[in-house]
XYZ file of C-alpha atoms in Angstrom:
581
model
C 117.705 117.221 133.248
C 118.078 113.672 134.512
C 121.479 112.008 134.329
C 121.875 109.962 131.219
C 122.859 106.334 131.531
C 123.359 103.393 129.238
C 121.770 100.939 131.639
C 118.381 102.406 132.791
C 116.748 100.661 135.763
C 113.644 98.483 135.023
C 111.185 100.976 136.253
C 112.609 103.695 133.922
C 112.401 101.127 130.975
C 108.740 100.474 131.654
C 107.858 104.162 132.179
C 109.586 104.963 128.800
C 107.770 102.030 127.126
C 104.419 103.068 128.432
C 105.091 106.653 127.364
C 105.841 105.608 123.795
C 102.531 103.546 123.636
C 100.628 106.483 125.027
C 102.014 108.760 122.406
C 100.981 106.340 119.693
C 97.521 106.185 121.187
C 97.251 110.034 121.380
C 98.373 110.234 117.670
C 95.461 107.886 116.907
C 92.839 109.869 118.878
C 94.124 113.018 117.058
C 93.775 111.421 113.654
C 90.332 110.065 114.212
C 88.939 113.261 115.776
C 90.402 115.575 113.167
C 89.279 113.428 110.128
C 86.575 114.226 107.801
C 85.552 110.795 106.535
C 83.431 108.286 108.348
C 85.768 105.627 107.443
C 88.460 107.083 109.819
C 86.486 109.255 112.329
C 83.798 106.618 112.967
C 85.229 103.239 111.893
C 88.914 103.825 113.017
C 90.425 102.318 109.917
C 93.897 103.747 110.635
C 96.875 103.072 112.751
C 99.627 105.166 114.407
C 103.156 104.221 115.471
C 106.713 105.326 116.577
C 109.915 104.029 115.285
C 113.540 104.368 116.331
C 116.211 105.928 114.316
C 117.064 102.751 112.531
C 113.445 102.185 111.551
C 112.540 99.596 114.151
C 108.896 99.670 115.289
C 108.966 100.607 118.949
C 105.336 101.246 119.685
C 101.956 101.000 117.857
C 98.436 101.799 119.063
C 96.205 98.667 118.994
C 93.978 99.571 116.056
C 94.309 97.454 112.834
C 96.396 94.224 112.865
C 96.853 94.456 109.141
C 98.842 97.626 109.800
C 101.190 95.766 112.259
C 104.590 96.164 110.604
C 103.006 97.728 107.433
C 104.457 101.079 108.106
C 107.905 99.474 108.504
C 108.322 99.423 104.669
C 107.672 103.095 104.610
C 110.731 103.826 106.886
C 112.828 101.380 104.763
C 111.805 103.194 101.600
C 112.646 106.555 103.152
C 116.063 105.339 104.383
C 116.776 103.966 100.877
C 115.639 106.891 98.980
C 117.765 109.775 97.597
C 115.496 112.273 99.147
C 117.320 114.833 101.439
C 115.710 114.617 104.964
C 115.639 117.719 107.084
C 114.020 118.634 110.386
C 110.359 119.520 109.799
C 109.982 117.307 106.687
C 106.944 114.970 106.378
C 106.757 112.289 103.669
C 103.831 110.630 102.007
C 103.316 107.562 99.921
C 100.683 104.800 99.200
C 102.662 102.521 96.690
C 102.260 99.025 98.082
C 105.287 97.780 96.080
C 107.517 100.565 97.377
C 106.846 100.813 101.105
C 103.442 102.592 101.071
C 101.290 100.350 103.156
C 99.368 97.389 101.530
C 96.950 98.933 99.025
C 96.464 102.282 97.479
C 93.620 103.601 99.724
C 96.028 103.326 102.640
C 97.999 106.687 102.712
C 101.093 106.444 104.791
C 102.776 109.437 106.394
C 105.990 109.715 108.307
C 107.855 112.549 110.012
C 111.411 112.210 111.300
C 111.823 113.204 114.753
C 115.034 115.403 115.752
C 116.219 116.505 119.055
C 118.663 119.336 119.790
C 121.467 120.347 122.082
C 121.716 118.853 125.608
C 118.992 116.316 125.083
C 120.891 114.734 122.137
C 124.367 115.196 123.768
C 125.374 117.078 120.568
C 125.187 120.642 119.440
C 123.444 119.882 116.356
C 119.998 118.100 115.463
C 120.000 114.376 115.938
C 117.579 112.020 114.311
C 116.128 109.920 117.150
C 113.057 108.252 115.552
C 109.979 108.607 113.321
C 106.392 109.399 113.916
C 104.141 107.588 111.348
C 100.537 106.748 110.565
C 98.373 104.991 108.053
C 94.839 105.696 107.094
C 92.253 104.217 104.785
C 90.927 106.942 102.591
C 87.312 106.563 101.170
C 88.304 107.234 97.702
C 91.707 107.630 96.008
C 90.586 107.585 92.346
C 90.552 104.625 90.111
C 88.005 102.730 88.139
C 85.520 102.300 90.899
C 84.227 104.776 93.520
C 85.756 103.888 96.799
C 88.966 102.460 95.195
C 88.275 99.078 96.637
C 86.583 96.668 94.264
C 88.039 93.188 94.353
C 87.486 92.567 90.599
C 90.219 95.039 89.372
C 92.764 93.290 87.102
C 95.760 95.687 87.443
C 97.176 98.011 90.211
C 96.619 100.821 87.667
C 92.810 100.422 87.916
C 92.882 100.815 91.676
C 93.610 104.538 92.093
C 96.265 107.177 92.275
C 99.624 105.785 92.806
C 101.898 108.109 94.946
C 105.636 107.708 95.014
C 107.440 108.743 98.225
C 107.215 112.540 98.196
C 107.773 115.404 100.535
C 104.249 116.440 101.799
C 105.469 119.193 104.184
C 108.497 121.086 105.480
C 109.251 123.281 108.386
C 107.716 126.036 106.284
C 104.243 124.246 105.913
C 102.405 121.986 103.584
C 103.674 121.317 100.099
C 100.714 122.156 97.859
C 101.653 120.061 94.954
C 101.016 116.624 96.335
C 97.972 117.765 98.186
C 96.545 119.076 94.884
C 97.365 115.893 92.943
C 95.474 113.762 95.531
C 92.457 116.113 95.571
C 92.329 116.227 91.944
C 92.209 112.429 91.598
C 89.627 111.797 94.234
C 85.956 111.969 93.776
C 85.800 113.537 97.350
C 88.549 116.222 97.292
C 87.405 118.197 100.212
C 87.284 114.933 102.273
C 90.787 113.929 101.115
C 92.192 117.244 102.091
C 90.725 117.040 105.610
C 91.989 113.466 106.193
C 95.405 114.162 105.016
C 95.815 117.205 107.126
C 94.560 115.179 110.034
C 97.332 112.639 109.337
C 99.703 115.627 109.362
C 98.403 116.756 112.805
C 98.839 113.258 114.116
C 102.481 112.863 113.089
C 103.175 116.321 114.523
C 101.813 115.367 117.800
C 103.923 112.213 117.752
C 107.041 114.210 117.010
C 106.276 116.819 119.734
C 105.644 114.146 122.379
C 108.619 111.944 121.429
C 110.872 114.937 121.667
C 109.573 115.637 125.250
C 110.428 111.935 126.231
C 113.958 112.534 125.043
C 114.097 115.954 126.776
C 113.013 114.386 129.996
C 115.115 111.261 130.141
C 117.853 111.867 127.667
C 118.484 110.384 124.391
C 121.116 107.872 125.478
C 118.634 106.586 128.154
C 115.604 106.495 125.768
C 117.673 104.604 123.083
C 118.798 102.039 125.815
C 115.299 101.572 127.001
C 113.826 101.014 123.525
C 116.595 98.420 122.771
C 115.666 96.622 125.998
C 111.984 96.685 125.007
C 112.867 95.184 121.586
C 114.992 92.490 123.339
C 112.156 91.714 125.725
C 109.688 91.145 122.936
C 112.166 88.639 121.252
C 112.673 86.774 124.520
C 108.896 86.589 125.269
C 108.446 84.998 121.845
C 111.296 82.593 122.357
C 109.870 81.539 125.675
C 106.445 81.006 124.142
C 107.987 78.925 121.293
C 109.732 76.648 123.731
C 106.283 75.616 124.955
C 105.368 74.328 121.505
C 106.453 70.766 120.642
C 109.099 70.929 117.915
C 107.852 70.006 114.413
C 106.378 71.037 111.142
C 102.759 71.648 111.105
C 100.845 72.008 107.933
C 97.447 73.426 106.832
C 95.734 74.595 103.710
C 92.485 76.251 102.778
C 90.851 77.655 99.573
C 90.069 81.225 98.546
C 86.717 81.708 96.669
C 87.258 81.561 92.952
C 88.228 84.671 91.058
C 85.300 84.664 88.708
C 81.841 83.310 88.833
C 79.895 82.410 85.744
C 76.083 82.819 86.098
C 74.081 84.143 89.082
C 72.908 83.124 92.454
C 72.816 79.401 93.418
C 73.429 78.549 89.825
C 76.795 80.237 89.594
C 79.731 78.131 88.371
C 82.078 78.895 91.192
C 84.830 76.400 90.263
C 87.984 75.909 92.374
C 89.667 78.810 94.183
C 93.368 79.556 94.996
C 95.057 77.407 97.494
C 96.621 78.934 100.590
C 99.073 76.480 102.121
C 101.563 76.929 104.926
C 104.141 74.680 106.846
C 104.907 76.142 110.286
C 108.241 74.687 111.628
C 109.070 75.119 115.306
C 112.557 74.348 116.429
C 113.416 75.351 120.055
C 112.912 78.966 120.192
C 112.695 79.752 116.470
C 109.625 79.678 114.039
C 109.619 79.619 110.379
C 106.606 79.717 107.984
C 106.967 78.414 104.395
C 104.030 79.239 102.066
C 105.352 76.825 99.300
C 102.346 75.111 97.496
C 100.291 78.412 97.768
C 98.719 79.108 94.330
C 99.798 81.658 91.805
C 99.036 85.297 91.908
C 95.464 86.148 91.076
C 94.202 88.125 88.008
C 91.906 90.066 90.477
C 92.797 92.242 93.369
C 93.263 89.683 96.182
C 97.087 89.506 95.915
C 99.098 90.120 99.248
C 102.211 92.177 99.114
C 104.982 91.231 101.476
C 104.214 93.700 104.312
C 100.650 92.515 104.498
C 101.778 88.970 104.596
C 104.141 89.670 107.397
C 101.586 91.659 109.408
C 99.107 88.833 109.192
C 101.720 86.187 110.235
C 102.735 88.396 113.172
C 99.085 88.710 114.257
C 98.340 84.964 114.134
C 101.553 83.922 115.979
C 100.993 86.613 118.628
C 97.321 85.779 119.102
C 98.212 82.044 119.779
C 101.508 82.117 121.388
C 101.466 85.119 123.745
C 98.833 87.927 123.108
C 100.717 90.040 125.583
C 103.892 90.436 123.577
C 104.376 94.015 122.548
C 103.948 94.242 118.805
C 107.363 95.796 117.948
C 110.360 95.110 115.970
C 112.008 92.655 118.403
C 109.100 90.259 117.935
C 109.225 90.578 114.029
C 112.942 89.775 113.879
C 112.372 86.384 115.477
C 109.944 85.231 112.758
C 111.054 83.820 109.394
C 108.750 83.886 106.421
C 109.188 82.394 102.898
C 106.723 82.805 100.072
C 107.094 81.811 96.467
C 107.624 84.747 94.118
C 104.711 85.143 91.797
C 102.313 83.464 94.300
C 99.194 85.163 95.775
C 101.052 85.859 98.859
C 104.087 87.429 97.071
C 102.837 88.909 93.783
C 104.825 90.577 91.043
C 104.202 94.241 90.201
C 101.688 95.352 89.072
C 99.310 92.563 90.357
C 96.170 94.229 91.758
C 95.988 94.181 95.627
C 92.937 96.235 96.731
C 91.082 93.410 98.286
C 94.169 91.745 99.814
C 92.470 91.557 103.159
C 90.288 88.712 102.129
C 93.479 86.673 101.363
C 95.106 87.902 104.595
C 92.138 86.588 106.490
C 92.745 83.090 104.877
C 96.523 83.323 105.701
C 95.438 83.774 109.384
C 93.107 80.830 109.039
C 95.853 78.515 107.654
C 98.432 79.640 110.220
C 95.919 79.012 113.000
C 94.882 75.783 111.481
C 98.385 74.537 111.490
C 99.095 75.547 115.059
C 95.823 73.776 116.051
C 97.666 70.382 115.898
C 100.414 71.738 118.256
C 98.272 73.826 120.532
C 94.674 72.268 120.344
C 93.500 74.116 123.537
C 94.323 77.583 122.204
C 93.032 77.675 118.605
C 89.380 78.345 117.848
C 87.429 77.031 114.839
C 87.419 79.197 111.723
C 85.927 82.552 112.047
C 83.969 84.328 109.215
C 87.526 85.198 108.234
C 86.640 87.609 105.321
C 86.382 91.298 105.027
C 82.776 91.840 103.766
C 83.685 95.200 102.303
C 80.796 97.136 100.667
C 80.719 100.433 98.941
C 77.710 102.397 97.942
C 78.337 105.487 95.888
C 76.595 107.984 93.693
C 75.437 111.692 93.087
C 74.091 113.392 96.249
C 72.858 117.090 96.224
C 75.446 119.108 94.434
C 78.250 116.566 94.992
C 79.119 112.824 95.226
C 78.984 110.326 98.074
C 81.014 107.195 98.858
C 79.949 105.072 101.770
C 82.275 102.245 102.613
C 81.573 99.695 105.372
C 83.024 96.413 106.644
C 80.325 94.204 107.841
C 81.147 91.952 110.868
C 80.578 88.301 111.010
C 80.781 85.220 113.378
C 83.793 84.588 115.451
C 84.999 80.964 115.713
C 83.804 78.665 118.548
C 86.528 78.311 121.256
C 87.543 75.282 123.158
C 85.598 76.257 126.177
C 83.125 78.837 124.827
C 80.844 79.692 121.944
C 82.042 81.973 119.211
C 81.099 85.722 119.398
C 78.400 87.094 117.261
C 78.797 90.001 114.781
C 82.560 90.731 115.474
C 85.525 91.716 113.304
C 88.258 89.172 113.465
C 91.939 88.556 112.722
C 93.528 91.294 110.660
C 90.639 93.782 110.871
C 89.595 95.688 113.973
C 87.485 98.558 112.538
C 84.246 99.674 114.117
C 80.751 99.310 112.974
C 79.394 102.464 111.420
C 76.481 103.521 113.505
C 73.153 103.661 111.570
C 72.604 107.142 112.767
C 75.919 108.376 111.300
C 75.175 106.526 108.057
C 71.720 107.850 107.491
C 72.714 111.318 108.424
C 75.589 111.459 105.838
C 74.328 109.456 102.943
C 71.126 109.104 100.916
C 70.584 105.583 102.282
C 68.409 103.902 104.820
C 68.961 100.693 106.956
C 65.846 98.659 106.960
C 67.246 95.572 108.722
C 70.373 94.946 110.831
C 70.286 91.674 112.711
C 72.014 88.393 113.441
C 71.372 85.425 111.223
C 69.959 82.305 113.008
C 71.756 79.131 112.337
C 74.728 80.780 110.575
C 77.145 79.726 113.416
C 78.174 76.065 113.032
C 76.705 73.593 115.325
C 78.906 72.086 118.082
C 79.568 71.557 121.695
C 80.316 75.342 121.486
C 78.416 76.955 118.807
C 80.041 79.193 116.235
C 79.397 82.972 116.307
C 76.693 84.351 114.073
C 76.800 86.387 110.954
C 74.965 89.591 110.224
C 72.165 90.591 107.907
C 72.131 94.234 106.806
C 69.588 95.662 104.274
C 70.342 98.984 102.775
C 67.848 100.963 100.869
C 68.682 103.533 98.246
C 66.739 106.883 98.896
C 68.450 108.994 96.208
C 68.065 108.759 92.341
C 70.379 105.764 92.193
C 73.623 104.276 93.505
C 76.443 102.066 92.424
C 77.349 99.180 94.642
C 80.815 97.502 94.701
C 82.188 94.972 97.092
C 84.838 92.407 97.881
C 84.272 89.518 100.232
C 85.259 85.879 100.530
C 83.676 82.786 102.170
C 80.691 82.988 99.785
C 81.707 79.857 98.045
C 83.741 78.111 100.798
C 82.535 77.833 104.536
C 84.375 78.569 107.827
C 85.487 75.161 109.089
C 84.748 73.537 112.454
C 87.095 71.731 114.788
C 86.928 68.474 116.600
C 83.630 67.526 115.040
C 82.090 70.934 115.087
C 80.123 71.803 111.924
C 81.083 74.413 109.395
C 79.667 77.979 109.467
C 77.411 79.482 106.807
C 78.634 81.387 103.777
C 77.893 85.010 103.132
C 75.976 86.466 100.118
C 74.765 89.594 98.553
C 71.108 89.832 97.373
C 69.363 92.635 95.499
C 65.565 93.325 96.495
C 65.213 90.174 98.818
C 61.645 89.022 98.965
C 60.441 91.264 96.173
C 59.856 91.013 92.439
C 63.353 90.943 90.676
C 65.145 89.420 93.661
C 68.486 88.201 92.597
C 71.628 86.918 94.254
C 74.776 88.524 93.012
C 77.499 86.150 91.714
C 80.394 85.814 94.055
C 81.817 88.420 96.351
C 84.087 90.543 94.100
C 81.774 92.934 92.316
C 81.778 96.468 90.897
C 79.333 98.650 88.969
C 76.077 97.099 90.207
C 73.502 99.790 89.431
C 70.826 100.311 92.030
C 67.768 102.484 91.518
C 65.757 104.576 94.117
C 63.977 102.220 96.378
C 66.134 99.256 95.671
C 67.499 97.225 98.648
C 70.823 95.588 98.852
C 71.127 92.879 101.281
C 74.524 91.999 102.856
C 74.789 88.645 104.724
C 78.222 87.927 106.247
C 79.557 84.450 106.944
C 79.096 82.777 110.290
C 81.757 80.751 111.885
C 82.731 77.073 112.715
C 81.664 75.171 115.741
C 83.866 73.374 118.242
C 83.323 69.824 119.393
C 80.485 67.467 118.596
C 76.950 68.885 118.656
C 75.505 65.958 120.464
C 77.683 66.920 123.548
C 76.047 70.531 123.797
C 74.237 71.129 127.095
C 70.537 70.946 126.239
C 69.941 74.059 128.347
C 72.223 75.984 126.092
C 70.347 74.747 123.067
C 67.134 76.017 124.653
C 68.682 79.271 125.489
C 69.899 79.642 121.825
C 66.284 78.938 120.706
C 64.767 81.374 123.098
C 67.152 84.063 121.818
C 66.480 83.156 118.197
C 70.306 82.363 117.506
C 69.120 78.964 116.126
C 65.784 77.768 114.625
C 63.568 75.004 116.004
C 64.641 72.780 113.017
C 68.346 73.209 113.982
C 67.646 72.469 117.578
C 65.963 69.212 116.681
C 68.013 68.004 113.761
C 71.442 69.188 114.823
C 71.237 69.146 118.614
C 68.518 66.427 119.108
C 66.390 68.749 121.210
C 63.014 67.062 121.629
C 64.460 63.505 120.752
C 64.545 60.757 123.362
C 68.199 61.142 123.680
C 67.678 64.676 124.872
C 65.577 63.486 127.764
C 68.238 60.782 128.389
C 70.932 63.407 128.820
C 69.049 65.377 131.589
């Protein structure tokens, strides 16, 4: 075995760091490939990570930014618990108020990692870290199939609440917690498969991390990870020194909690305000959410780990995207949020649709930083999680189809926004139509970009998506949560706002109706009904009059804009258009 040292050379540090990231990525591959549900195996709604013995995040696979740091609460809960921890143990929880991710469908799992003998420098087992993952399960019980309706009014409506429990030991899986989850899900076979996939993932992480310690020695690995944490903190400090000192403020509104009436006649009223003050002083940054509105009566509240993950993402994206997402980066950021607000709710406030609010948190942090770093911040993206769920009887069982529909990416300072992308704290994949139609009694009639949905500008906002889903079975129930149906993604520097989203039943047919707002559950659909999902576009950047006429013509040829928009918004065909050529 290699000689151990307290001061590993830079090459060894980088090799160990790359090894840890590779382990996290391999854990993610195992989780996705072994899972049963489309939400994990196809859409990759999961994350994997490694922690050191003190619970500091040292490596995370690049999957879902909302999970960045979310698993840290799991380690903290385990360290603070009275549970006896032994080699071979695996622990499970999903309680967002007690370290279990950020909402109930996210099951988090952790396995302490021990090394023995010479590798540890001790004759007995030594705890050297943790292997952990988080996965969004398609159904965890609750009032609504899919456990993800935004109109829930209490955490107790949102599904089975699992305290921190021992899921497995060195002797195998504990059957009681597995049975509890299966019994409370509409899809017990799928839950069993996904949970055992999570178990396989953390076991791979344990095995590979032990191998790194065996190869390099535990003292060297600890020294290398400490260096990596310190490196992230220093990179953030260097990036902050490039930002002019000052306090930068921004605010935006959520869509309202309730809508009275339907369609365009719905009384939407004011939504909850999200407000932030970002203070940069030298190499420190502090974010204060004072002025943000009170916690919501519906499930759009954000627990502390989700708030932290969103802030970390937004800062990293603007200041230095290459900073490794680890505990060294986290420690350098101060976050204050009023207790009882929508970004720091009191238990048991509902939280299942917290991602919509996280997207708005990302918007306001980016909006604040636009004043300090105008060349780095894009216009507002669609900035919502257009999460739809179709469920019902299918054959001899039950089906639950969840999907997050992409939207427009905000126009950038030098480029148009991207069309049909996930943004900010989401990074899940599109569910291929072939997989959808093979597994569920549904048919996709239409899947296309929405012309004119991106805000006009010198650089056009990205386009939203239209997806028409037809019910083939005897019936289905539709639930959803989405924002930006009453508010629009804002443009920057004279760029126009993007379009809002909407849900429509039977578009273009008798009985067509637009559903009120974006937080819905229990919408009954019959055989042959079509549910249209339209996701928001995004904001434009710069004055539309300054857009290159050839780019306008190209958009028109590619049906990204209509002839009317080309004429009215960009002046194509006017005298001024000829003057600019």
